[in-house]
PDB file of C-alpha atoms in Angstrom:
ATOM      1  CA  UNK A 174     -12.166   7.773  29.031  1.00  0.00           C
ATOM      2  CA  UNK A 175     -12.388  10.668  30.975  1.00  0.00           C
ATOM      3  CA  UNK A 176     -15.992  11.059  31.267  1.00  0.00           C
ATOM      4  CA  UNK A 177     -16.177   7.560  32.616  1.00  0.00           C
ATOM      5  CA  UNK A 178     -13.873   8.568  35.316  1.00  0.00           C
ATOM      6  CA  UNK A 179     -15.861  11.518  36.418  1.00  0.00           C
ATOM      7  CA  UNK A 180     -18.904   9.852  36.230  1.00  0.00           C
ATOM      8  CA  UNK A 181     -17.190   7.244  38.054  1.00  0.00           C
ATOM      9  CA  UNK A 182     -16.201   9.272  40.506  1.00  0.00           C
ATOM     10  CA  UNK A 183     -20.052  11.228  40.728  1.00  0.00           C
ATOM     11  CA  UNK A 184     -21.761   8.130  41.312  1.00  0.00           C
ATOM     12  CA  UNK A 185     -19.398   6.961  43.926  1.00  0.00           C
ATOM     13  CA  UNK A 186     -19.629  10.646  45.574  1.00  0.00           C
ATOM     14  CA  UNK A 187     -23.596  10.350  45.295  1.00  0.00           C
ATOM     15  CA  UNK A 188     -23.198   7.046  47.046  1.00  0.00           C
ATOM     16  CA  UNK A 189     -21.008   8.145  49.871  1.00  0.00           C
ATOM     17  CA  UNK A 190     -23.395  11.277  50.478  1.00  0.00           C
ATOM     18  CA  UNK A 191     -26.475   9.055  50.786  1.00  0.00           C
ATOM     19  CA  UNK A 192     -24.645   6.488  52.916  1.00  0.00           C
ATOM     20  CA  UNK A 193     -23.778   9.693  55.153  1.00  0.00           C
ATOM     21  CA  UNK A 194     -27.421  10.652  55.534  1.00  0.00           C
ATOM     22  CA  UNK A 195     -28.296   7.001  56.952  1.00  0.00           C
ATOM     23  CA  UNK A 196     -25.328   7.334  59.314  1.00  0.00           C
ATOM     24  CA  UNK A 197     -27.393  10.382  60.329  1.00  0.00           C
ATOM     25  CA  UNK A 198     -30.306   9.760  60.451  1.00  0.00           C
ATOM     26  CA  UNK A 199     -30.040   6.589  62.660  1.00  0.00           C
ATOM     27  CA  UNK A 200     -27.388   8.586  65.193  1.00  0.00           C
ATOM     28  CA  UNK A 201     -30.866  10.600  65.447  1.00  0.00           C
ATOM     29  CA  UNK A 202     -33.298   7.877  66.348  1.00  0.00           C
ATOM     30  CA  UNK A 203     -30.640   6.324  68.716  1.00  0.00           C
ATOM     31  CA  UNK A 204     -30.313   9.843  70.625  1.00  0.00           C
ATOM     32  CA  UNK A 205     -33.903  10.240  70.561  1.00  0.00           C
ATOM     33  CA  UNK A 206     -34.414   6.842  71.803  1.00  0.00           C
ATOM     34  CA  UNK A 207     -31.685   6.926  74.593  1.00  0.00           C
ATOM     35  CA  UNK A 208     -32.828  10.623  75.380  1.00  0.00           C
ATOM     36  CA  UNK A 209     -33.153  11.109  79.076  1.00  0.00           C
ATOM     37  CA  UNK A 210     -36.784  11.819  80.659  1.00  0.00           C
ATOM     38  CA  UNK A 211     -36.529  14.324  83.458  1.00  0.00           C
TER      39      UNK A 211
END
């Protein structure tokens, strides 16, 4: 039981680290995008 837990609880910290990476990486294309030309 407890090995489902922790890999329970790996998969869903895999999953939250990837969905942090998207969150990133499209903050980066938006300021890229909305950068300001001088």
């Amino acid at each position: 039981m407890k090995k489902l837990l922790l890999l329970a609880v790996a998969a869903a910290g895999v999953f939250a680290y990837k969905k942090w990476q998207e969150s990133e990486a499209e903050k980066s294309a938006w300021r890229k995008a909305t950068d300001k030309v001088d």
